[in-house]
Tab-separated table of C-alpha atoms in Angstrom:
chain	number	residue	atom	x	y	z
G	25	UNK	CA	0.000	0.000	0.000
G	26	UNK	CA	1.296	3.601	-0.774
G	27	UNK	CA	2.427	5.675	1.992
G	28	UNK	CA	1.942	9.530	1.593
G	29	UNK	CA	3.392	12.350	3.205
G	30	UNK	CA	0.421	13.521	5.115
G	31	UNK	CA	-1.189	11.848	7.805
G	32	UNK	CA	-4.822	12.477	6.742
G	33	UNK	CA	-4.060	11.476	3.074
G	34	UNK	CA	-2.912	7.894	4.608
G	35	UNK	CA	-6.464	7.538	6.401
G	36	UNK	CA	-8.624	9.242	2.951
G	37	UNK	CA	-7.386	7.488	0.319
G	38	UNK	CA	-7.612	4.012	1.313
G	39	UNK	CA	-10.970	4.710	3.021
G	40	UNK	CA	-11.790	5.817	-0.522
G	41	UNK	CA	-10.754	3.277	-2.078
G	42	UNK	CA	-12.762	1.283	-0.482
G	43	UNK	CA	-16.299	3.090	0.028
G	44	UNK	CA	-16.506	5.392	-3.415
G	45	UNK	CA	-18.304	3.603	-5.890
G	46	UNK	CA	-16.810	3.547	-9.513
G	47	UNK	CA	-18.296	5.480	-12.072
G	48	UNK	CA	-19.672	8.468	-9.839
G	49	UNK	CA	-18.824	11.959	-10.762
G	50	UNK	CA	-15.685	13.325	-8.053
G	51	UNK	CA	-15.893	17.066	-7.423
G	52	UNK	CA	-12.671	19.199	-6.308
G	53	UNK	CA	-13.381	22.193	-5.285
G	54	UNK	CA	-10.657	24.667	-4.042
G	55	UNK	CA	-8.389	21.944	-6.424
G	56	UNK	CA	-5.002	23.633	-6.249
G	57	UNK	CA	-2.305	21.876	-8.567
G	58	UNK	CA	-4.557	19.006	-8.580
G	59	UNK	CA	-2.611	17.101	-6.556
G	60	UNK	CA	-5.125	15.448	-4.062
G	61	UNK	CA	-7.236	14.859	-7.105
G	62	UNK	CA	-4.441	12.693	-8.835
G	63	UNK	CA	-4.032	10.943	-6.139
G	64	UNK	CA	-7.464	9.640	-6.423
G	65	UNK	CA	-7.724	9.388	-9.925
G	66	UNK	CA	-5.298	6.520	-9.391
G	67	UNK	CA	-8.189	4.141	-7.962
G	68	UNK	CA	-11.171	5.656	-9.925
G	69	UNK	CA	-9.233	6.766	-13.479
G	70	UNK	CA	-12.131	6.227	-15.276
G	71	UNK	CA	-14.514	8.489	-13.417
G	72	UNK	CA	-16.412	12.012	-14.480
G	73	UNK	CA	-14.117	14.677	-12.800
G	74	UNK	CA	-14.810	18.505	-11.957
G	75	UNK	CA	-12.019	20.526	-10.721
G	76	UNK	CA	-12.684	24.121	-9.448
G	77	UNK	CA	-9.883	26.446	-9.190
G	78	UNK	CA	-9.990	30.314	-9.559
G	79	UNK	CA	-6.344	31.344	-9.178
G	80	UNK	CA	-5.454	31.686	-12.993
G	81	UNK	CA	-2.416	30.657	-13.266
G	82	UNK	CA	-2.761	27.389	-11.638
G	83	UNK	CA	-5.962	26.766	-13.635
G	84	UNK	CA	-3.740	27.194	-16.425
G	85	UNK	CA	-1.519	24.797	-15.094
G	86	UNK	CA	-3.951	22.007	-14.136
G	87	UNK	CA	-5.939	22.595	-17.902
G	88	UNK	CA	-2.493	21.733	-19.256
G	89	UNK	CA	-2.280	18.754	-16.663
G	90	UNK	CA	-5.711	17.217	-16.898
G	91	UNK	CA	-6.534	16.676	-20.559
G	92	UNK	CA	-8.842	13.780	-20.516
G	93	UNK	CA	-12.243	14.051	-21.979
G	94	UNK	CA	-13.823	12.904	-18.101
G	95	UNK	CA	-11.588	15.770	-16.588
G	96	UNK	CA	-12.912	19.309	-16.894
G	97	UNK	CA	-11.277	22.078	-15.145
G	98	UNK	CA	-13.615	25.535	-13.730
G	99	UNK	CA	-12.045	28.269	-13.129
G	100	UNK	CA	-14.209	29.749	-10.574
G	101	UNK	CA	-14.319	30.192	-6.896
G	102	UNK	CA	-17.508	28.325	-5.261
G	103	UNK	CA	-19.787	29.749	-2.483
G	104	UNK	CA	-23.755	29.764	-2.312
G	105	UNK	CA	-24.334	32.784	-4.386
G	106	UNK	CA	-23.361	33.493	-7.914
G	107	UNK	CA	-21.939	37.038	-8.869
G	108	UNK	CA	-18.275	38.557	-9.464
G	109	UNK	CA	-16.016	38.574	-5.822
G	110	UNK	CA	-12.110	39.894	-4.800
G	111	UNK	CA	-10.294	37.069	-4.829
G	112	UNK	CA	-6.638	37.456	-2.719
G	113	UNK	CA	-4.207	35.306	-3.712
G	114	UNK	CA	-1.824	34.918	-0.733
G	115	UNK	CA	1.815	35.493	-2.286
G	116	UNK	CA	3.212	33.654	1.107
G	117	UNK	CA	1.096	30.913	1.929
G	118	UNK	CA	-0.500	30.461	-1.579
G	119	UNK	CA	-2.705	28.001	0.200
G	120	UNK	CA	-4.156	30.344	2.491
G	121	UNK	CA	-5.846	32.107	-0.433
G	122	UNK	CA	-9.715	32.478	-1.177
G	123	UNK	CA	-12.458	35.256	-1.008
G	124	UNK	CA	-11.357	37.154	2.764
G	125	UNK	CA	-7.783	38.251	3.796
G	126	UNK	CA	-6.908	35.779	6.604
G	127	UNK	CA	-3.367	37.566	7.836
G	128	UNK	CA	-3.366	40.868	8.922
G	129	UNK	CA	0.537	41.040	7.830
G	130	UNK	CA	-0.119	38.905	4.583
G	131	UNK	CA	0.645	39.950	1.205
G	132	UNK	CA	-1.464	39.675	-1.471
G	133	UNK	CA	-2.583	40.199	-4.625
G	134	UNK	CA	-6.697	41.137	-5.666
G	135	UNK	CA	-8.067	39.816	-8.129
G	136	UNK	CA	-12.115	39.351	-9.468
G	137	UNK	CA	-13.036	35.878	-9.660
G	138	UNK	CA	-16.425	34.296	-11.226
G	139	UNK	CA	-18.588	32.553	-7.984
G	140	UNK	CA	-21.375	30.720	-8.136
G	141	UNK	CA	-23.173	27.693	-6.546
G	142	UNK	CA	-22.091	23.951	-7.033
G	143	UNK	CA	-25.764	23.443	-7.615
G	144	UNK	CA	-25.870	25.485	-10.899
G	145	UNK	CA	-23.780	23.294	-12.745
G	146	UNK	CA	-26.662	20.368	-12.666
G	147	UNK	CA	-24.041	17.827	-12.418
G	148	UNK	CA	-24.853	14.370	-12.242
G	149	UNK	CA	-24.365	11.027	-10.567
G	150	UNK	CA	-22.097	12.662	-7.812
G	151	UNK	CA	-20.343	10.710	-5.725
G	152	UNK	CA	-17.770	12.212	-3.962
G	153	UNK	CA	-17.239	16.011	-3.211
G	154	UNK	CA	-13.830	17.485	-1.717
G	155	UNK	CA	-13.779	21.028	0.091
G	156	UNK	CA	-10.469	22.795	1.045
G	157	UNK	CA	-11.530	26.541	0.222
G	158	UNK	CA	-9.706	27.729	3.842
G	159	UNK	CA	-13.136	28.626	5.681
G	160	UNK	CA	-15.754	29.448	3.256
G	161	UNK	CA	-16.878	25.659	3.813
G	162	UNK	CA	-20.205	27.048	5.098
G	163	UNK	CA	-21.139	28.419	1.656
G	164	UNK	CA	-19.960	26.542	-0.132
G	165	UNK	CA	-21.669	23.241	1.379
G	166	UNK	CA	-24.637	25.833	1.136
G	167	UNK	CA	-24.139	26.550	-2.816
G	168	UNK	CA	-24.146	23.210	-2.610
G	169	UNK	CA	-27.103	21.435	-1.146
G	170	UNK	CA	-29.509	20.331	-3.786
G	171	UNK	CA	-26.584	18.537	-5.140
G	172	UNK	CA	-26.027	16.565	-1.964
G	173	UNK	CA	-29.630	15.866	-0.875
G	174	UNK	CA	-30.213	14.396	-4.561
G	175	UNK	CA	-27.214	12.308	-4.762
G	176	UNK	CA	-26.051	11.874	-1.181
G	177	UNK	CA	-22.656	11.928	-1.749
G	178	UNK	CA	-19.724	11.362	0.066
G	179	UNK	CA	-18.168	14.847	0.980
G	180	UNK	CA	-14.338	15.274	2.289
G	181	UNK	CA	-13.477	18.152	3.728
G	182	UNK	CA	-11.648	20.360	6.184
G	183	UNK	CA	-12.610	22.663	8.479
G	184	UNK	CA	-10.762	24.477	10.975
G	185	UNK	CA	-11.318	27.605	13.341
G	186	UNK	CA	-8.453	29.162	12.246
G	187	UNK	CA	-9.710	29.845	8.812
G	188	UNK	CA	-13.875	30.017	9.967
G	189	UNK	CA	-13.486	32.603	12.469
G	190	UNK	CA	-12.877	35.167	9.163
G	191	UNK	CA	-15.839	34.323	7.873
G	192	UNK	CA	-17.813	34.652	11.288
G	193	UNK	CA	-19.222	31.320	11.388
G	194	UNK	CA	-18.074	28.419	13.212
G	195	UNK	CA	-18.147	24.410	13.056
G	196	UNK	CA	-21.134	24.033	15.354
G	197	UNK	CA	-23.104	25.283	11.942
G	198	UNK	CA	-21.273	23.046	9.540
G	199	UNK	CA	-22.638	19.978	11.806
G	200	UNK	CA	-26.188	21.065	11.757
G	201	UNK	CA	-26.288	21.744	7.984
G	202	UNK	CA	-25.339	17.722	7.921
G	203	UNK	CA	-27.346	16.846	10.431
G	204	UNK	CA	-30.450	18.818	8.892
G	205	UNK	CA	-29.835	16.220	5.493
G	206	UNK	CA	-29.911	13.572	7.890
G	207	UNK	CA	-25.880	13.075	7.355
G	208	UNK	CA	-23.379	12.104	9.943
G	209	UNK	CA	-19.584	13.590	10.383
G	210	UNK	CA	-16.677	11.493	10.688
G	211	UNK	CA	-13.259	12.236	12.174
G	212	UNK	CA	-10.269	10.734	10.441
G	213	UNK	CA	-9.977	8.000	13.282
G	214	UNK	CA	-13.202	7.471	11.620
G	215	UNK	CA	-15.163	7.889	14.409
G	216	UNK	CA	-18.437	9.711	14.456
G	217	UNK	CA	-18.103	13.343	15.572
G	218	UNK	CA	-21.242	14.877	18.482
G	219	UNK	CA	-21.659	19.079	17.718
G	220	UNK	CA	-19.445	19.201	20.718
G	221	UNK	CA	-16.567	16.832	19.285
G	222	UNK	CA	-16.764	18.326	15.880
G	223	UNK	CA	-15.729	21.954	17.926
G	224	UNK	CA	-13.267	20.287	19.809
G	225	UNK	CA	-11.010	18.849	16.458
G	226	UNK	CA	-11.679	22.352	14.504
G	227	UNK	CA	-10.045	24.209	17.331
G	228	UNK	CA	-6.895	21.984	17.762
G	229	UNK	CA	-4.196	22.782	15.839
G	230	UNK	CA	-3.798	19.614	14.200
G	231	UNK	CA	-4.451	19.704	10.487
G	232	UNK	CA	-4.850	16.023	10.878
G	233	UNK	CA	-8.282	16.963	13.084
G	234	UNK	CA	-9.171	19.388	10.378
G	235	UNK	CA	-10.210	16.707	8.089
G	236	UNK	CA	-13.607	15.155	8.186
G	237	UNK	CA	-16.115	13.196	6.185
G	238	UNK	CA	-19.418	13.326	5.938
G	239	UNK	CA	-22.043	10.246	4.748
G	240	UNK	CA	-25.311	9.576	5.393
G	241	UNK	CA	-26.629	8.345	8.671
């Protein structure tokens, strides 16, 4: 079995592997360099893929990377309303970037991005949805929500105080937006997470407790 560098990608992947049926659409959104995605194209290489990205030059990069006729990149930022947004590309932590400023001390470059809702796109036969857009989980889960009551999907992502607090919500909401589709939230010790639990991980500073997955109860 392959061993990656991260701690949580040891737990996902294999739990994937194993509980993602074939042939479902996978959604990244907040993809990046596409990394996490081609890690999971691996087991499922012949499945429908949507990757959203809105930095431009990375969407450029993964358009360039992902060529196949299942793989279709978006380069727009997610979130539950559709419109044109800043979008500050952290020139430090290039991870850290998305719709708010998170470091008072960061530098960063503005740009406007496209949003709009996951839900728009009509996609089909969804089985699997990642989130890493560093706090604006909320809305985008939101944007979001048709999709997963339809097709009960599967959804991977992280969540962490450090990131919520500048968007003035916090984990206590993302567990009773599952809750309310009858959904239940795992911890990557795959253990099921209580409201209070779920708080507990999101404060830590452990990115491994900033990983969770959600599935139907």
């Amino acid at each position: 079995m392959k061993t990656y560098k991260r701690k949580e990608d040891n737990v996902i992947f294999p739990w994937l592997q194993k509980h993602l049926q074939s042939q479902t659409t996978i959604v990244d959104i907040g993809a990046r360099k596409g990394n996490w995605y081609r890690e999971i194209a691996v087991f499922f290489p012949d499945s429908e893929a949507h990757l959203f990205e809105p930095t431009p030059n990375i969407v450029d990069h993964i358009t360039r990377k992902f060529k196949k006729e299942t793989q279709h990149i978006h380069g727009i930022a997610l979130s539950n309303e559709k419109g044109t947004l800043d979008f500050h590309i952290d020139l430090e932590l290039g991870g850290w970037s998305g719709l708010i400023q998170q470091r008072e001390n960061g530098q960063y470059k503005t740009i406007q991005v496209e949003v709009n809702t996951l839900d728009s796109f009509k996609l089909k036969n969804v089985g699997l949805i990642k989130i890493d857009v560093e706090g604006n989980e909320l809305k985008t889960i939101q944007g979001a929500e048709k999709t997963i009551k339809k097709y009960k999907p599967i959804v991977y992502f992280e969540c962490a105080d450090v990131h919520m607090i500048n968007y003035n919500y916090g984990s206590g909401e993302i567990f009773d937006f599952f809750n309310n589709l009858n959904m239940q939230i795992l911890d990557l010790d795959l253990n099921i997470c209580t409201r209070e639990q779920l708080q507990e991980h999101t404060a830590s500073k452990s990115s491994f407790y900033h990983n969770f997955i959600a599935i139907p109860k």
